[in-house]
Coordinates of C-alpha atoms and ligand atoms in Angstrom, one line a residue:
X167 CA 14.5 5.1 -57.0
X168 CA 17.4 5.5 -55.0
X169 CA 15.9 7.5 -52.0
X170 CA 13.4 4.2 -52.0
X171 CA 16.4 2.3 -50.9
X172 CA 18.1 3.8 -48.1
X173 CA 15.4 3.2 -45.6
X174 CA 15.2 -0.8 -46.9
X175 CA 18.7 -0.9 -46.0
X176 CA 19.1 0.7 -43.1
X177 CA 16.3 -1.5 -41.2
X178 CA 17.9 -4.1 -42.7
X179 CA 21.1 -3.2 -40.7
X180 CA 19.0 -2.6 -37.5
X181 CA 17.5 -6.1 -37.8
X182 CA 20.9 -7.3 -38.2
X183 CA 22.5 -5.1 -35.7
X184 CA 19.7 -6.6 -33.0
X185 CA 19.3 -9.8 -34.2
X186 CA 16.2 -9.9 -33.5
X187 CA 13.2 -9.0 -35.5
X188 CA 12.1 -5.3 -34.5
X189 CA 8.8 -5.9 -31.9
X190 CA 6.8 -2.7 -31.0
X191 CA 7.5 -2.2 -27.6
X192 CA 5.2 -0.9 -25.2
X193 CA 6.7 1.4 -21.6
X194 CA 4.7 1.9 -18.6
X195 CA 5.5 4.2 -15.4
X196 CA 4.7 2.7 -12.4
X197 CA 4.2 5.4 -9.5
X198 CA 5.2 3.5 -6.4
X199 CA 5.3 5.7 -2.7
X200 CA 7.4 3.7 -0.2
X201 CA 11.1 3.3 -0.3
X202 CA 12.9 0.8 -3.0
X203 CA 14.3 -1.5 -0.3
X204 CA 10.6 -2.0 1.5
X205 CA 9.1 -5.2 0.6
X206 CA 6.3 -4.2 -1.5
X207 CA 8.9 -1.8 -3.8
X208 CA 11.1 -4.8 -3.9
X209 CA 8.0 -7.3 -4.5
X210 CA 6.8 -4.4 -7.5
X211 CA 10.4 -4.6 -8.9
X212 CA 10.0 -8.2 -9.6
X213 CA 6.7 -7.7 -11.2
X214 CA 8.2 -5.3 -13.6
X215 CA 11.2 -7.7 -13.8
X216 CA 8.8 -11.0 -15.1
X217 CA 7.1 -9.2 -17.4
X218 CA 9.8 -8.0 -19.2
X219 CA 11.4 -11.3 -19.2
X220 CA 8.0 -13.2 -19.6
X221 CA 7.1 -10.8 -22.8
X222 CA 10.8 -10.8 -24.1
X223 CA 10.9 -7.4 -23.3
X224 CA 7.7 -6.3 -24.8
X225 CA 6.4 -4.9 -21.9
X226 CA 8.7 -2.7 -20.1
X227 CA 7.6 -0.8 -16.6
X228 CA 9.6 1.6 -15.1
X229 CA 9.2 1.8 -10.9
X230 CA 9.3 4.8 -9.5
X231 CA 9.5 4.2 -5.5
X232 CA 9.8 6.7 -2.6
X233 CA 7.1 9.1 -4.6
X234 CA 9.4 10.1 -6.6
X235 CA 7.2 10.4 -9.3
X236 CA 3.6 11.3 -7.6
X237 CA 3.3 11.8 -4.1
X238 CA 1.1 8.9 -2.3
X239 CA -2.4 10.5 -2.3
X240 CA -1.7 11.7 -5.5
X241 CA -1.1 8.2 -7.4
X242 CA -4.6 6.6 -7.3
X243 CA -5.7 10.0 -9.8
X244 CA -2.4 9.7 -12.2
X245 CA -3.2 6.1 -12.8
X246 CA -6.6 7.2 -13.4
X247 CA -6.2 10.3 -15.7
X248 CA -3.1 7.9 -17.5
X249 CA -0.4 10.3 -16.2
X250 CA 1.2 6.8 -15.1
X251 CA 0.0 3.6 -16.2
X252 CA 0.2 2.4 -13.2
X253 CA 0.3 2.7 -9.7
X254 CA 0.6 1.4 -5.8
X255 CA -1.8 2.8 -3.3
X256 CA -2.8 2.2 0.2
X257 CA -6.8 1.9 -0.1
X258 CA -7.1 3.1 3.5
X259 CA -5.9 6.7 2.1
X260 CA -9.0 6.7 0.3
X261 CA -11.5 6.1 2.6
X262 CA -13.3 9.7 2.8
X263 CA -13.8 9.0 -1.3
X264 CA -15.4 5.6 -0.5
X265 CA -15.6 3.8 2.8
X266 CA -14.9 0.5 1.3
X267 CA -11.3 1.1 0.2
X268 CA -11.1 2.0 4.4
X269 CA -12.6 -1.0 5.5
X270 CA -8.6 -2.7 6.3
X271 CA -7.9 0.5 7.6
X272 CA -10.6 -0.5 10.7
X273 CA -9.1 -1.0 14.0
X274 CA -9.5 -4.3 15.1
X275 CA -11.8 -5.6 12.5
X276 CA -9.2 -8.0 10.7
X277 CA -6.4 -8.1 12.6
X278 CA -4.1 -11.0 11.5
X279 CA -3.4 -12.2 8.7
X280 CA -6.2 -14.5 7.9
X281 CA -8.7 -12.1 9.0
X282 CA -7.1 -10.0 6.6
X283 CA -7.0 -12.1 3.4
X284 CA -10.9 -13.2 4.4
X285 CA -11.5 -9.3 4.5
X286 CA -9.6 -9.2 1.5
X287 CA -12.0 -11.5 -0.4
X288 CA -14.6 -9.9 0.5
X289 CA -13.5 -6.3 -0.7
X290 CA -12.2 -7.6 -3.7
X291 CA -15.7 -7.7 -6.3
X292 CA -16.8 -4.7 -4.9
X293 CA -13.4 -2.5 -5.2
X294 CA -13.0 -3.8 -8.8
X295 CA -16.3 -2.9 -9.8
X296 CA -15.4 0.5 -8.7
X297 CA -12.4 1.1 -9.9
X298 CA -13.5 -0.3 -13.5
X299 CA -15.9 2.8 -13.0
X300 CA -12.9 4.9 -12.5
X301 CA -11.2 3.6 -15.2
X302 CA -8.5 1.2 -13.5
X303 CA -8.1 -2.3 -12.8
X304 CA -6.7 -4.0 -9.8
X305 CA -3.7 -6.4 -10.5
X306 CA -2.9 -7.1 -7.1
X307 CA -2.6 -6.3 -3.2
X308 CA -0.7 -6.8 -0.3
X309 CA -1.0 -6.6 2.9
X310 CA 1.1 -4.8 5.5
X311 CA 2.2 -6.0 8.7
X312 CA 0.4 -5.5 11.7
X313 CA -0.4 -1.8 12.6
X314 CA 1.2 -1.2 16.2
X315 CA 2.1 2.1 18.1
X316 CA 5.4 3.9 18.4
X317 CA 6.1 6.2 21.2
X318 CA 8.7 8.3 23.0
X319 CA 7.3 8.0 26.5
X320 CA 5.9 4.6 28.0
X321 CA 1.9 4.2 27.4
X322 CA 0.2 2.2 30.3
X323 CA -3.4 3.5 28.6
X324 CA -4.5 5.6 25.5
X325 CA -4.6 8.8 28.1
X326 CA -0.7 8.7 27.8
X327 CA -1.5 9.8 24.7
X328 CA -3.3 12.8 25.4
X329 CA -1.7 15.6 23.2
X330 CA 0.6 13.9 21.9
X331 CA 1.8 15.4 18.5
X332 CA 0.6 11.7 16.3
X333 CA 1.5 11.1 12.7
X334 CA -1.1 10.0 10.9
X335 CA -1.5 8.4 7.1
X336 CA -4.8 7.8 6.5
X337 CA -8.3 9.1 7.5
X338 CA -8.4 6.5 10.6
X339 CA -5.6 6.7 11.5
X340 CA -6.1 10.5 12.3
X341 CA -9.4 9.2 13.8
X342 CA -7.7 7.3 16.1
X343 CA -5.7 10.4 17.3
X344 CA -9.1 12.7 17.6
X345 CA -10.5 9.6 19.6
X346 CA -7.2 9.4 22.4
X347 CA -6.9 13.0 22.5
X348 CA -3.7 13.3 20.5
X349 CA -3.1 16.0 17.8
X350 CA -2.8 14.0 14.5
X351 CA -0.8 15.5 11.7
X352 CA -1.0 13.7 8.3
X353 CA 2.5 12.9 7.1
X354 CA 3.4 10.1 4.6
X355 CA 6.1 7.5 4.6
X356 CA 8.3 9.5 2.0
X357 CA 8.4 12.4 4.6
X358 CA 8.1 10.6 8.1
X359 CA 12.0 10.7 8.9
X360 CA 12.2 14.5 8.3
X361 CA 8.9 14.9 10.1
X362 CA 10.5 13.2 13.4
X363 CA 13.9 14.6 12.9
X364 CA 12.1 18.1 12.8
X365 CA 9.7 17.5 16.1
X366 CA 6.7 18.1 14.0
X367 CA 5.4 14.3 15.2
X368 CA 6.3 12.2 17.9
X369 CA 4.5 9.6 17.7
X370 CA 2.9 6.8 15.2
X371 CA 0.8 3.7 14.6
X372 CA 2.5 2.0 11.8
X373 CA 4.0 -1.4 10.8
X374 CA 7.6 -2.9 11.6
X375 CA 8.0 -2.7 8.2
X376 CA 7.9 1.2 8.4
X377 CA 9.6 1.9 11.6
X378 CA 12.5 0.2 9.7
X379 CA 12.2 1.7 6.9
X380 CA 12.2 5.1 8.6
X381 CA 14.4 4.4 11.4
X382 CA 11.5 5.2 13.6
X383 CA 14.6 4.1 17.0
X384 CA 16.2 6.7 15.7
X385 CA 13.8 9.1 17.5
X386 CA 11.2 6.9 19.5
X387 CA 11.9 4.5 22.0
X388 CA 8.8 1.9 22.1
X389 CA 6.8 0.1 20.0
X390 CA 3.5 -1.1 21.4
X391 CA 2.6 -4.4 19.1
X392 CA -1.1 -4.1 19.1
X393 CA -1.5 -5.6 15.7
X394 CA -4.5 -3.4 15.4
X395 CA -5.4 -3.9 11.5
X396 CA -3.1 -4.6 8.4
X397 CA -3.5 -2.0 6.2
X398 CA -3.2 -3.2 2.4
X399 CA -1.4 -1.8 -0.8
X400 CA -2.8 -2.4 -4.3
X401 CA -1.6 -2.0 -7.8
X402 CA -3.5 -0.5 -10.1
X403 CA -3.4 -0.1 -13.9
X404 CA -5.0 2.3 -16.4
X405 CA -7.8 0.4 -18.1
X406 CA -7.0 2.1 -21.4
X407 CA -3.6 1.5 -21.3
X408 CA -4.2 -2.0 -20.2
X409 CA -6.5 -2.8 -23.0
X410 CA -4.3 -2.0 -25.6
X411 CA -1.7 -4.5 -24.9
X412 CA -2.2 -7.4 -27.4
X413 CA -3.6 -10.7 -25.2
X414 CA -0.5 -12.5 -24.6
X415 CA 1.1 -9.5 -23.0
X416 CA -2.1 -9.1 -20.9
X417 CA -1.9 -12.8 -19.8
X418 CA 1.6 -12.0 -19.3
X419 CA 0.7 -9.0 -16.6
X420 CA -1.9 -10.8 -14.8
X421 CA 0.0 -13.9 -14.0
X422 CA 3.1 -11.8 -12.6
X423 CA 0.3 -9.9 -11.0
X424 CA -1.0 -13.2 -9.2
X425 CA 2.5 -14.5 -8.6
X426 CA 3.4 -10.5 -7.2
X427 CA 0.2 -10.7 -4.8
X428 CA 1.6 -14.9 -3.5
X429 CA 4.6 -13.8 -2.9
X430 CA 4.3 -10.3 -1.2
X431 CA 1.8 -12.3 1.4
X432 CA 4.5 -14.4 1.5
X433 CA 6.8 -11.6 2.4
X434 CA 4.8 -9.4 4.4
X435 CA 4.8 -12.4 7.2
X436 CA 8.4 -12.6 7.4
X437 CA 9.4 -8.9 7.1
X438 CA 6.8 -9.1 10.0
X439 CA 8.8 -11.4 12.3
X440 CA 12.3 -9.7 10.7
X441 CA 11.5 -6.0 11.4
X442 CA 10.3 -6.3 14.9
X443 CA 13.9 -8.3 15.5
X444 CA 15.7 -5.2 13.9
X445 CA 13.8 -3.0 15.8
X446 CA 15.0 -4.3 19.3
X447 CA 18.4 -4.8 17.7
X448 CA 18.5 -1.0 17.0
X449 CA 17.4 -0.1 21.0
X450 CA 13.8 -0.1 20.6
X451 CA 11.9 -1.7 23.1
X452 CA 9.2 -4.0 21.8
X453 CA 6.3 -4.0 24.2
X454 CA 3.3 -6.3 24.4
X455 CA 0.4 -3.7 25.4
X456 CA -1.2 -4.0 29.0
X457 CA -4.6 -5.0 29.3
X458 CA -5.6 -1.4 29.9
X459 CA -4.0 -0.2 26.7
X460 CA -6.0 -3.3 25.1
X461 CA -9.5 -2.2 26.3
X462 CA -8.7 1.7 25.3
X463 CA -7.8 0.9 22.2
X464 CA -10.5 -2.1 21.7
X465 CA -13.0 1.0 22.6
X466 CA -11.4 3.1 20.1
X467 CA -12.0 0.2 17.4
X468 CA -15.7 -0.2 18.3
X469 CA -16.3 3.7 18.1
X470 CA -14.9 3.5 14.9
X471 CA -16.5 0.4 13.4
X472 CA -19.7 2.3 14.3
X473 CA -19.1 5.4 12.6
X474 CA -18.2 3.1 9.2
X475 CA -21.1 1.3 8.9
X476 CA -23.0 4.6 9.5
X477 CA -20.6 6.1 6.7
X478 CA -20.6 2.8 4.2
X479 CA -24.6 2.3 4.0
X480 CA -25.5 -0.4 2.2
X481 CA -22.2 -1.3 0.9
X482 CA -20.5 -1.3 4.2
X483 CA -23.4 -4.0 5.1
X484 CA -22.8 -6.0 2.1
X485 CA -19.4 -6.1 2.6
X486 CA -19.8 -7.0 6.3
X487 CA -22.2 -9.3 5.7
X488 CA -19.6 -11.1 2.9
X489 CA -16.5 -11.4 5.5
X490 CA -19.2 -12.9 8.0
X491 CA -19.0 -10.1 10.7
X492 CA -22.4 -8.3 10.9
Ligands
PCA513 N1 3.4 1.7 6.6 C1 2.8 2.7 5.8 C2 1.4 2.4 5.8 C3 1.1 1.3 6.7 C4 2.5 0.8 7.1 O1 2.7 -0.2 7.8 C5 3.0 4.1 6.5 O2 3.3 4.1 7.7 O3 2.8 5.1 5.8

């Protein structure tokens, strides 16, 4: 009799210890790959934040930033295989799986921010079908700033670029580098300082955003603002792990999910306008592209456009034919 009434007492001295009553609580990692003070970590962070206040603490999600937990390309299959919950990604690194998630990684195909959110829209069924597939769900994306090009020499046309060690991220963007006759090395965000501190790259096409982040005038000098594409970053959550939170918590992550994907827009414009500012501030000279550069480049876009829809099939023409460009 007596054993039966130690544990009765003891959760009754949690319950009055907590003063609350005792609520299963539910933890989720969240595998994030750019640094915690960039605008989509900070943007995640408040996810996490509402939900946990939103849920009364029911939900709680952990944010790893700077790959600290899986590096970037590596994300997108831990989500997937539940090694973390959940995830941020940049589609455009996934391009040679599926051309779609590539499509805002394009060169000129949506290049502001309007053209971006119509692309966006248009993507959107089609990379949620396919992801549901894979066993994740999209909460939400962002997009990055425009995509422009950071250099150590002065670039009146893309053959200053001619073997020119280039960092690259994403499939394209070492398709670019093939295309100009530059020597592209993949290198992510989490390594890009070191990479430019060590020679191994010495030049980039990249946001504002990132040449902040990275000090990029620390070791280049110019920044050619093509605003070529804006590349986008999505969360994504294990369907499994998703389905087992009870519906109010679900309602609960989807509505800090659409609030996450307002308010990074939101923030991606300003940190746009902000970063270029900091840039020049830190000696970098912030260069409007010549005409010649323009054409190079616009050549480099068309090149690639054409090899996409060669790549994408069917899908690349349904999705083409959705954001009204074929
Ligand atoms: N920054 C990321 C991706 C796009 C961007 O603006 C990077 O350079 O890796």
């Amino acid at each position: 009799m007596k054993r039966r009434f130690f544990p009765l007492a003891a959760s009754a001295l949690l319950l009055a210890l907590s003063g609350t009553a005792v609520v299963a609580q539910t933890k989720w990692d969240l595998a994030a790959a750019y640094p915690a003070t960039n605008f989509h970590s900070v943007n995640l962070q408040q996810f996490a934040d509402d939900i946990d206040k939103t849920t009364a603490g029911k939900l709680k999600i952990t944010v790893h930033a700077n790959a600290s937990l899986f590096k970037a390309p590596e994300i997108k299959r831990a989500v997937q295989g539940g090694q973390a919950q959940a995830g941020e990604i940049i589609f455009a690194n996934f391009q040679n799986e599926w051309q779609i998630y590539g499509a805002d990684g394009l060169p000129f195909l949506a290049d502001s921010y309007d053209e971006s959110t119509k692309l966006y829209q248009a993507q959107k069924p089609l990379i949620e079908k396919k992801l549901a597939e894979q066993g994740m769900r999209l909460l939400y994306a962002v997009a990055w700033p425009p995509q422009g090009i950071y250099t150590k020499k002065p670039l009146t046309s893309a053959a200053d670029l001619k073997g020119v060690k280039w960092r690259a991220y994403s499939p394209s963007t070492s398709r670019i580098a093939e295309l100009v006759g530059a020597q592209p090395v993949t290198v992510q965000a989490a390594e890009l300082s070191q990479a430019l501190a060590t020679g191994v790259v010495e030049a980039t096409m990249t946001s504002g955003a990132t040449g902040v982040d990275s000090k990029l005038y620390e070791h280049l000098k110019y920044y050619y603002d093509t605003q070529a594409w804006l590349p986008k970053n999505a969360v994504l959550v294990n369907k499994e792990a998703f389905d087992k939170l009870d519906k109010p918590t679900q309602d609960a992550v989807l509505k800090a999910a659409a609030d996450a994907e307002a308010r990074g827009l939101a923030a991606s414009k300003k940190v746009n306008v902000d970063t270029l500012e900091k840039l020049k501030a830190n000696g970098m000279q912030v260069v409007t592209p010549s005409p010649q550069l323009k054409a190079d480049l616009k050549k480099v876009g068309d090149t690639m456009l054409k090899e996409w829809l060669e790549k994408a099939g069917s899908e690349g023409k349904a999705l083409m034919d959705a954001f009204g460009k074929s």
